[in-house]
PDB file of C-alpha atoms in Angstrom:
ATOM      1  CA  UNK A1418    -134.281 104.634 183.182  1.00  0.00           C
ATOM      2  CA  UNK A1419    -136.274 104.376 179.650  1.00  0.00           C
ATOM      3  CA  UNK A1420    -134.537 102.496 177.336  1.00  0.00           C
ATOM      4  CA  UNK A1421    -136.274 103.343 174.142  1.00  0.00           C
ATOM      5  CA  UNK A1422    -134.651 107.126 174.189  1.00  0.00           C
ATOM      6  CA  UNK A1423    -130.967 105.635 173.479  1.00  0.00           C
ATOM      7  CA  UNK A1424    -132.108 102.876 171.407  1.00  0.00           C
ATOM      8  CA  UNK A1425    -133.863 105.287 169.199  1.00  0.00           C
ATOM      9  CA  UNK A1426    -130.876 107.405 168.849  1.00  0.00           C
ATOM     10  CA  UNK A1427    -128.525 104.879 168.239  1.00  0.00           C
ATOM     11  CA  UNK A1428    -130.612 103.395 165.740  1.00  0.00           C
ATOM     12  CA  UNK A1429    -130.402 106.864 164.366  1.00  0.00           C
ATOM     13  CA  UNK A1430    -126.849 107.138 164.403  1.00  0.00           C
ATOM     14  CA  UNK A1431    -126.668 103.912 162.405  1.00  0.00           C
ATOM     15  CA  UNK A1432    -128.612 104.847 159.973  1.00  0.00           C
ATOM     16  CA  UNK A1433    -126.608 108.419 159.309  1.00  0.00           C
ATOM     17  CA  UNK A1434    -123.660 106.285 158.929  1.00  0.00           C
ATOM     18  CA  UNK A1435    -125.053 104.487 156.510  1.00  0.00           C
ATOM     19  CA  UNK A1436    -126.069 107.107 154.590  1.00  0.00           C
ATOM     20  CA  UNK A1437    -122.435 108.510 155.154  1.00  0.00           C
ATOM     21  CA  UNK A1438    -120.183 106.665 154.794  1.00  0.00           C
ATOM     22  CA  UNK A1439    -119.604 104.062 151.951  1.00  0.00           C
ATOM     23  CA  UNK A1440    -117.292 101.585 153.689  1.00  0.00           C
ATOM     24  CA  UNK A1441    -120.402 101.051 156.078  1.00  0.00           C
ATOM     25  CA  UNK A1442    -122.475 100.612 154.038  1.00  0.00           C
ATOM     26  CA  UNK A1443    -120.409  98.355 151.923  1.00  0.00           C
ATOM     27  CA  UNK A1444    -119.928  96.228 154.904  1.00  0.00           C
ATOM     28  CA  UNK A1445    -123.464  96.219 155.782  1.00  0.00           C
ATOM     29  CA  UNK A1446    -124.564  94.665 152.329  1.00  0.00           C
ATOM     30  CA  UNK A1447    -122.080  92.173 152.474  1.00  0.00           C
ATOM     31  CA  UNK A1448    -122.965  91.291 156.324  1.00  0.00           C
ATOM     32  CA  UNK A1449    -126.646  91.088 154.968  1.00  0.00           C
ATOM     33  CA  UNK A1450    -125.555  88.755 152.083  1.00  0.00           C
ATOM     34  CA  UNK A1451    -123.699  86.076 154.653  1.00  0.00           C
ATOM     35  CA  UNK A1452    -126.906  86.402 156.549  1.00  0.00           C
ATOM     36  CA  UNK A1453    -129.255  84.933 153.576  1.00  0.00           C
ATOM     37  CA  UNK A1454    -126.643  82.595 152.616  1.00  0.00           C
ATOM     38  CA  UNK A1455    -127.089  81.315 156.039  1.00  0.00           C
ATOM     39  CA  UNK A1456    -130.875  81.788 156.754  1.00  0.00           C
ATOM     40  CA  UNK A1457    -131.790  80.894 153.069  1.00  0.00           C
ATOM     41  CA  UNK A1458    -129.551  77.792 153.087  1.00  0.00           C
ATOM     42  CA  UNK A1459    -130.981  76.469 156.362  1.00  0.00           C
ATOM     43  CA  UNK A1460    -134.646  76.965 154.863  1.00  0.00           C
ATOM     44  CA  UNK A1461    -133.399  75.137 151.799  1.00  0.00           C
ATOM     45  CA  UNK A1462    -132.151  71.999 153.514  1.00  0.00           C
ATOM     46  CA  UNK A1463    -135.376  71.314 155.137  1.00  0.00           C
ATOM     47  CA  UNK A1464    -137.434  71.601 151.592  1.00  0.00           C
ATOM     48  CA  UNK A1465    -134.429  69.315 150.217  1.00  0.00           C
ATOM     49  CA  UNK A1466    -134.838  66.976 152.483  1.00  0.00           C
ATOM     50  CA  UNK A1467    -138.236  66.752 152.284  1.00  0.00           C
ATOM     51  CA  UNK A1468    -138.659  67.004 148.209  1.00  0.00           C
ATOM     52  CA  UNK A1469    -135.707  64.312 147.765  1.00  0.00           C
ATOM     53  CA  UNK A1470    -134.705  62.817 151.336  1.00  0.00           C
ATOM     54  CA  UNK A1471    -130.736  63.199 151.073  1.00  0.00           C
ATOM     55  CA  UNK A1472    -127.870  63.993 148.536  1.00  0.00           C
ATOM     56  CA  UNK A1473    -128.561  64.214 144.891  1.00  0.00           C
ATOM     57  CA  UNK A1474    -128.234  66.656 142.583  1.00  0.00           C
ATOM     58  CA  UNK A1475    -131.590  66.879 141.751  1.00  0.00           C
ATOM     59  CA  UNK A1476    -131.437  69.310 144.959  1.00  0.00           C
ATOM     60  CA  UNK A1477    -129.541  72.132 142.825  1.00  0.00           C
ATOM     61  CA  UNK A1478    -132.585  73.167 141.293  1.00  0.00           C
ATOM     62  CA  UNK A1479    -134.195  73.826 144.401  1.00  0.00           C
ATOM     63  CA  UNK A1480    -130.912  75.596 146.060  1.00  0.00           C
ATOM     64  CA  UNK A1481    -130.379  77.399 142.472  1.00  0.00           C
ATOM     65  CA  UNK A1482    -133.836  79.155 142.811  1.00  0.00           C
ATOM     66  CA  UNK A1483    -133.123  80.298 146.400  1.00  0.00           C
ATOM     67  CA  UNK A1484    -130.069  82.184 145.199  1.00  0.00           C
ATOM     68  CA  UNK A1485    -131.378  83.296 142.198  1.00  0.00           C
ATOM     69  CA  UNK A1486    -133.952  85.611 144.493  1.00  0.00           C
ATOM     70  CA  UNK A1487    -131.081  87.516 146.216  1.00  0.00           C
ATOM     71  CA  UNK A1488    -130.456  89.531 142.451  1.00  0.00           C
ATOM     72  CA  UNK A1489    -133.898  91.619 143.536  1.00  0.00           C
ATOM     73  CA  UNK A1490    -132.474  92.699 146.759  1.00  0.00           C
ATOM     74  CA  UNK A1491    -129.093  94.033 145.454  1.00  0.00           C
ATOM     75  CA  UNK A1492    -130.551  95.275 141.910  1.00  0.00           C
ATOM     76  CA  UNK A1493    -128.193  92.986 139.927  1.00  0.00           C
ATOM     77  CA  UNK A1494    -129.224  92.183 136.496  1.00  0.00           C
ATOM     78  CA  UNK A1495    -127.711  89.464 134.606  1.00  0.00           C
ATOM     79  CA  UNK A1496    -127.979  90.002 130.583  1.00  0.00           C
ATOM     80  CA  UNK A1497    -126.866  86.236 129.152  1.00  0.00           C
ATOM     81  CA  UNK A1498    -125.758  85.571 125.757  1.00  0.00           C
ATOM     82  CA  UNK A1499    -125.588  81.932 124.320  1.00  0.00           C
ATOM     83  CA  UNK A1500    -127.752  80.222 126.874  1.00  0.00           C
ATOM     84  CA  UNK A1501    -128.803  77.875 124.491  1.00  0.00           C
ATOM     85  CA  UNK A1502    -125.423  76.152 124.281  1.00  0.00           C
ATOM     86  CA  UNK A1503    -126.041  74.864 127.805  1.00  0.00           C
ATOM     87  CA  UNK A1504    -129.407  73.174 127.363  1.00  0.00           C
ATOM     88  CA  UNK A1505    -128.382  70.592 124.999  1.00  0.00           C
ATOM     89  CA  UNK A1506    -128.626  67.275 126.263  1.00  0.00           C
ATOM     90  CA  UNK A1507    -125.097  65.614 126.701  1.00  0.00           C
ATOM     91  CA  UNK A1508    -122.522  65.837 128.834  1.00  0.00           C
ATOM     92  CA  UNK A1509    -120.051  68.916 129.548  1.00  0.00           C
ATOM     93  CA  UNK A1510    -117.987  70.710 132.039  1.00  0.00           C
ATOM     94  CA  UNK A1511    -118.378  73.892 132.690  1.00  0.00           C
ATOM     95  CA  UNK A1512    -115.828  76.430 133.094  1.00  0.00           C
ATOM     96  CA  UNK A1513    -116.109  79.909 134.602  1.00  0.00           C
ATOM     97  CA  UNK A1514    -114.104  83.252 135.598  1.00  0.00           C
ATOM     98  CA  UNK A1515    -113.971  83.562 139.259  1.00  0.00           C
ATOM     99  CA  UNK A1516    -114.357  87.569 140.898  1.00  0.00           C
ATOM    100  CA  UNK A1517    -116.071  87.854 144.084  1.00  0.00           C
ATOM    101  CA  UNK A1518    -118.401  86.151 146.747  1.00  0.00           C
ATOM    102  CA  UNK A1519    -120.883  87.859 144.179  1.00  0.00           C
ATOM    103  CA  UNK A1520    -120.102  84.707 141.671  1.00  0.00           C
ATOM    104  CA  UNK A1521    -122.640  82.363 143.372  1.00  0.00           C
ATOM    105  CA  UNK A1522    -125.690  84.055 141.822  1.00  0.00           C
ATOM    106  CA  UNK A1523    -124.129  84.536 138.487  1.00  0.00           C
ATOM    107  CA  UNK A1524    -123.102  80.713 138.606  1.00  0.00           C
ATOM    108  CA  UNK A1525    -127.008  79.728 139.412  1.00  0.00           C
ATOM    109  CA  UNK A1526    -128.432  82.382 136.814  1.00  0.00           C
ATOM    110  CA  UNK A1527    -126.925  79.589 133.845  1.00  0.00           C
ATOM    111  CA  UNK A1528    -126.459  76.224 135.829  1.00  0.00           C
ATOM    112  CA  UNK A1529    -128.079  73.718 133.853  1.00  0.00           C
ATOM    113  CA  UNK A1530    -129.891  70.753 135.591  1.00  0.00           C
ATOM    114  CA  UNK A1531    -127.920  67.887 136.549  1.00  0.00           C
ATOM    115  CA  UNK A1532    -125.253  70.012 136.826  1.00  0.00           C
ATOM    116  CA  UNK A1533    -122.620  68.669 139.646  1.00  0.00           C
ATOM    117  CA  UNK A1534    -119.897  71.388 140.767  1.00  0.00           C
ATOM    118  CA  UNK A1535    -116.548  70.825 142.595  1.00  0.00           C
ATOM    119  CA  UNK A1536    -115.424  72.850 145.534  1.00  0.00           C
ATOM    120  CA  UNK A1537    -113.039  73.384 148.418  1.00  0.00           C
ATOM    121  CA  UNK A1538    -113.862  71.185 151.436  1.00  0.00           C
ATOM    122  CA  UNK A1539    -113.510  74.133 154.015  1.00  0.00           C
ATOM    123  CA  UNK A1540    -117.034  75.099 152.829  1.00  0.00           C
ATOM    124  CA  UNK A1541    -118.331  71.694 154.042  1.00  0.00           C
ATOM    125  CA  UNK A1542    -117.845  72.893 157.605  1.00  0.00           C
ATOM    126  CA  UNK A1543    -119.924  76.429 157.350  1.00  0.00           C
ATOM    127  CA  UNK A1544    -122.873  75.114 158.900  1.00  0.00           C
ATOM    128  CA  UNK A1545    -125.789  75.016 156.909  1.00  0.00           C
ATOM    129  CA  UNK A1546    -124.387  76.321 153.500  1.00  0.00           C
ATOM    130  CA  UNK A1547    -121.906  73.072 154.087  1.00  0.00           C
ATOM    131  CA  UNK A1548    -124.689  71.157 154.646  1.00  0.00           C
ATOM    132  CA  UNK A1549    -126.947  72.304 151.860  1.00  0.00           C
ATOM    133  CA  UNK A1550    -123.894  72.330 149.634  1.00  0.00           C
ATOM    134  CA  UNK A1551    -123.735  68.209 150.408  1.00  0.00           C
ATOM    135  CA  UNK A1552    -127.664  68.342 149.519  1.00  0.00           C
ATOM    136  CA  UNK A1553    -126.663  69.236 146.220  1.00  0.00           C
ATOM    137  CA  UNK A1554    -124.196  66.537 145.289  1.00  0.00           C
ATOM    138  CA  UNK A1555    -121.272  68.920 145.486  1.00  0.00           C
ATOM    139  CA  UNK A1556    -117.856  67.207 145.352  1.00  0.00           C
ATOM    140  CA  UNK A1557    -115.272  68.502 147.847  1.00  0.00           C
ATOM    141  CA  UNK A1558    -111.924  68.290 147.806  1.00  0.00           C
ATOM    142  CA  UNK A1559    -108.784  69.427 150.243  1.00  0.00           C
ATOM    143  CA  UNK A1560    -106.583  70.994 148.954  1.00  0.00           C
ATOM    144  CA  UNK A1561    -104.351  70.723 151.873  1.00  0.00           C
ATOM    145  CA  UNK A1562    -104.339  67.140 150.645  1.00  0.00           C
ATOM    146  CA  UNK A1563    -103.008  67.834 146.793  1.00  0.00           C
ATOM    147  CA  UNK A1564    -102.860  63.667 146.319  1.00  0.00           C
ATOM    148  CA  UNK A1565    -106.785  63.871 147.358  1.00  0.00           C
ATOM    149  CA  UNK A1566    -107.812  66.926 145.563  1.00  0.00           C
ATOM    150  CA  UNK A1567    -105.558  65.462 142.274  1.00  0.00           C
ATOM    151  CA  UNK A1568    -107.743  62.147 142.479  1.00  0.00           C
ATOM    152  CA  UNK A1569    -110.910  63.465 142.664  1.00  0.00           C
ATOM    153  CA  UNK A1570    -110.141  65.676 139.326  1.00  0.00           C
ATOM    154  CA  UNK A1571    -108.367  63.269 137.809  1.00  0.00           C
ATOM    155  CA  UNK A1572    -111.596  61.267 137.926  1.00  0.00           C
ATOM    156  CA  UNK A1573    -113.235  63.806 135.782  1.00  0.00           C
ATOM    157  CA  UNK A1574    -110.372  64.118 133.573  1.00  0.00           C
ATOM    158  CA  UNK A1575    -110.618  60.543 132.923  1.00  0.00           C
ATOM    159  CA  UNK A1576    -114.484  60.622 132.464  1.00  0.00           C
ATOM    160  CA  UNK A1577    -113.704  63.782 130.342  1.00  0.00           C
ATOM    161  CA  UNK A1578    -111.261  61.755 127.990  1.00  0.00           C
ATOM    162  CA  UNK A1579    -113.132  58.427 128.191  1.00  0.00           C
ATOM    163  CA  UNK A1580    -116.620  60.159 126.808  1.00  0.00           C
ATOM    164  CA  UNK A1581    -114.840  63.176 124.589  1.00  0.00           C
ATOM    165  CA  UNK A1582    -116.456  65.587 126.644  1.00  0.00           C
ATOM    166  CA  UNK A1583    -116.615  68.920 125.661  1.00  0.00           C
ATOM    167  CA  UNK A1584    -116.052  72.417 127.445  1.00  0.00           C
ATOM    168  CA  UNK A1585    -118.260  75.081 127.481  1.00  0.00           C
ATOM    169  CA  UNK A1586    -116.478  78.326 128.933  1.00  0.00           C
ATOM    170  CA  UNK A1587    -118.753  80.696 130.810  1.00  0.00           C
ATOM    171  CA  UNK A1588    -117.970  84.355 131.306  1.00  0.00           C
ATOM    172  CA  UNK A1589    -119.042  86.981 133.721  1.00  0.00           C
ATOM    173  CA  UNK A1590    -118.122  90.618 132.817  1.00  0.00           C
ATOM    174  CA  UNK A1591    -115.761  92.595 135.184  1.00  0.00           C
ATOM    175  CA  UNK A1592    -118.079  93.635 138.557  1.00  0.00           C
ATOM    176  CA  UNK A1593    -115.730  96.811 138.859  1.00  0.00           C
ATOM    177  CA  UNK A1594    -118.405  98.870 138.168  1.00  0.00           C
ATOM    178  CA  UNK A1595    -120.618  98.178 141.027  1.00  0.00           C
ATOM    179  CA  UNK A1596    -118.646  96.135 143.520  1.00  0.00           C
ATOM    180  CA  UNK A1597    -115.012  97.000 144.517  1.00  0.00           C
ATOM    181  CA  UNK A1598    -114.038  95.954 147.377  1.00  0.00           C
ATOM    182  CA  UNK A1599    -110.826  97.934 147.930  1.00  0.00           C
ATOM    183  CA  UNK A1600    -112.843 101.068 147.262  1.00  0.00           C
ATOM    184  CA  UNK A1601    -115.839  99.780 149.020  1.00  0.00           C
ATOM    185  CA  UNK A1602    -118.202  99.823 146.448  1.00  0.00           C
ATOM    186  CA  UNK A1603    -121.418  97.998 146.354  1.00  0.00           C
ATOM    187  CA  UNK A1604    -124.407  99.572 144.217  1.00  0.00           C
ATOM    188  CA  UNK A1605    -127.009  97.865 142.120  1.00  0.00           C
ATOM    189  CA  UNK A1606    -125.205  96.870 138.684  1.00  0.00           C
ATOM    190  CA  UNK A1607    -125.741  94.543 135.407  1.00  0.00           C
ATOM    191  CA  UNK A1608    -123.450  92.036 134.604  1.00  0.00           C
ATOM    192  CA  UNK A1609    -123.278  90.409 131.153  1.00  0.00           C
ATOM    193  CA  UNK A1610    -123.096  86.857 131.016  1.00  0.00           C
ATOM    194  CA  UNK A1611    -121.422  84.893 127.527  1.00  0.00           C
ATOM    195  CA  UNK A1612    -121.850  81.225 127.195  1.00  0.00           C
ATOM    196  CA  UNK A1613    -119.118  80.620 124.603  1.00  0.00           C
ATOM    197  CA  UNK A1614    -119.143  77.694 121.948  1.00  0.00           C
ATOM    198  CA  UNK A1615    -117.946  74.194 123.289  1.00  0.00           C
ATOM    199  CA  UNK A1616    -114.607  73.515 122.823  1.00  0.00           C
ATOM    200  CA  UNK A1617    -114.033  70.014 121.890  1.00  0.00           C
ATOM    201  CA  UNK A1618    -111.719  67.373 123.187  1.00  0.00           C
ATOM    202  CA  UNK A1619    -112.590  63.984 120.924  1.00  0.00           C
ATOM    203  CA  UNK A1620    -109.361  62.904 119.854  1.00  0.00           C
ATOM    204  CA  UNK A1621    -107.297  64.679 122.762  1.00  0.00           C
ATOM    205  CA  UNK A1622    -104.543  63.235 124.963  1.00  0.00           C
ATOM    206  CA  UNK A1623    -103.300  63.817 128.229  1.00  0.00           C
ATOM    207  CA  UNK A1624    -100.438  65.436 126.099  1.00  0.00           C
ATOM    208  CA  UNK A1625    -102.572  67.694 124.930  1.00  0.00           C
ATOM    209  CA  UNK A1626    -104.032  69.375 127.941  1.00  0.00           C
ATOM    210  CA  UNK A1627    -101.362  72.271 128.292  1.00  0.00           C
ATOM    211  CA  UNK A1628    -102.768  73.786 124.896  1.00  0.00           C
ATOM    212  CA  UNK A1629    -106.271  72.881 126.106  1.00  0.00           C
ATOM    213  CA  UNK A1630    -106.131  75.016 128.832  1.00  0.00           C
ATOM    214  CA  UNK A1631    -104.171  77.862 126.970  1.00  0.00           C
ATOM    215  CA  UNK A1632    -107.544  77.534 124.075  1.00  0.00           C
ATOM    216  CA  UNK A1633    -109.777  77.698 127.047  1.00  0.00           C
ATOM    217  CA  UNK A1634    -108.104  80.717 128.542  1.00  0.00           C
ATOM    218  CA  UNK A1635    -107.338  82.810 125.714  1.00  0.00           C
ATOM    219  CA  UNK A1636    -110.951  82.296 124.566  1.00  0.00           C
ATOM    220  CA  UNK A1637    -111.982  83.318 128.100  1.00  0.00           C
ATOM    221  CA  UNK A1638    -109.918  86.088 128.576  1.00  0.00           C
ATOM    222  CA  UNK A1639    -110.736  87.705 125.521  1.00  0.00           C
ATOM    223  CA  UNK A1640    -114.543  87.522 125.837  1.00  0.00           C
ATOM    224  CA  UNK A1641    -113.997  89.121 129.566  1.00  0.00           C
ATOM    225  CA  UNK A1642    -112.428  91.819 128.406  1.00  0.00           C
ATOM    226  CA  UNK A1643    -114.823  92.159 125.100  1.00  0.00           C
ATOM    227  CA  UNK A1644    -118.199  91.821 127.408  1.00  0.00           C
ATOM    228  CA  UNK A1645    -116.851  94.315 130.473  1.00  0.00           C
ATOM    229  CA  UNK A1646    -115.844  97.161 127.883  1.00  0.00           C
ATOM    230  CA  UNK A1647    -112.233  97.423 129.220  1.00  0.00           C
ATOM    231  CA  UNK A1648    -108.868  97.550 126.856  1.00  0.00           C
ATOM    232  CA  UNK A1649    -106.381  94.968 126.791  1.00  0.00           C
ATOM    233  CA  UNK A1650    -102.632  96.355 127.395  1.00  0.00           C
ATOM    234  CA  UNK A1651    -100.045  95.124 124.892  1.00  0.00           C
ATOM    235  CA  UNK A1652    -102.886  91.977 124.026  1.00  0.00           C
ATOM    236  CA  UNK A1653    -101.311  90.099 127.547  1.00  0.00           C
ATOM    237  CA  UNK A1654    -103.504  91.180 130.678  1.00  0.00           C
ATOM    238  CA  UNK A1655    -103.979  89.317 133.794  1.00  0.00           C
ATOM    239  CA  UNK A1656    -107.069  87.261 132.517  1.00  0.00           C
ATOM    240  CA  UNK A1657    -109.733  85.889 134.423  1.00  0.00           C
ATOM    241  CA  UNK A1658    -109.410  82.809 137.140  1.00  0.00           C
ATOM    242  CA  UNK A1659    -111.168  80.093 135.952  1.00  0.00           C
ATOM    243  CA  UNK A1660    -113.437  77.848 138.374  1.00  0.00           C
ATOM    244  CA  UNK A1661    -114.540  74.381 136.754  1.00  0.00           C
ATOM    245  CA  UNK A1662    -117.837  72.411 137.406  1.00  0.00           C
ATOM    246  CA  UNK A1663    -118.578  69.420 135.625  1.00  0.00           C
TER     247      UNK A1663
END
């Protein structure tokens, strides 16, 4: 019995439910994007390892241009503001609003060099986007372990308060209009991207880190809502999460 004759109809039959239905197609983009994170991140490791020869962060560059490509496959455009701010040389860490899976390429779209993040240690164990995560110098931390995770950024609070170190808050505007995933929306899209001006801590104390945080979110949550075009209710939305890298 042929074969090709009910492969070519199912193949058919995929493809008219792509073109009707939305959740499949939602679901098929999203399946394709866990595929390059996989494929790409296995073809990265190899030109890691053979550019540096094990961990250092000198590797991000390399994993950062990778990602950067998967913007031309989806049509996402990212329009940054205050880039500048970033490429000074000294020290920093980085804060930024957390959304989607779709964060990754907005993250590498600004990541200066040098630029070592901090992340949950389940991602260690995803095969080769663990491994090429560990390329890059990433720092993981359990959080099932809260004394663990605590000492790891308490490290870089120290470091922070040791050297003065400044933050720089990063935001992404809302991805509502072309990714939703309760209405299973996934279309090419432009987000806006708003390096905002450092916010100092010379001077601070661990005393003082409540307020910090409330200057770093107020400042973040009312450039989100400034950059995406969408009203705040009564001045007191839900802001943004914020991810840190240092």
């Amino acid at each position: 019995m042929e074969l090709w004759p009910w492969l070519t109809a199912a193949l058919l039959l995929a493809l008219l439910l792509l073109q009707l239905s939305r959740s499949a197609k939602f679901y098929a983009k999203i399946g394709l994007y866990c595929v390059l994170c996989f494929t790409v991140s296995a073809v990265a490791v190899v030109v890691c390892l053979l550019r540096h020869g094990g961990r250092t962060v000198e590797n991000m560059s390399i994993i950062s241009w990778f990602i950067r490509s998967f913007k031309y496959l989806y049509g996402l455009r990212f329009e940054v503001k205050g880039r500048q701010k970033l490429e000074e040389d000294r020290p920093c860490v980085i804060i930024s609003n957390h959304q989607s899976i779709l964060d990754m390429m907005g993250l590498m779209e600004v990541l200066p060099d040098r630029c070592v993040q901090i992340a949950k240690r389940e991602l260690l164990f995803l095969g080769p986007v663990g491994l090429i995560m560990y390329l890059g110098g990433v720092l993981f931390i359990n959080r099932q372990r809260s004394r663990m995770a605590m000492t790891v950024i308490s490290d870089v609070g120290e470091r922070m308060v040791r050297e003065k170190v400044p933050i720089i808050p990063v935001v992404y505007s809302s991805f509502s209009s072309f990714y939703n995933y309760k209405t299973k929306l996934f279309t090419p899209g432009t987000v806006k991207v708003e390096v905002l001006d450092a916010i100092p801590t010379a001077g601070l104390t661990i005393a003082d880190v409540p307020e910090l945080l409330d200057t770093c979110q107020q400042a973040m949550r009312t450039t989100f809502f400034h950059v995406s075009q969408l009203p705040q209710e009564n001045g007191a939305p839900a802001g943004p999460d914020a991810q840190a890298s240092q």
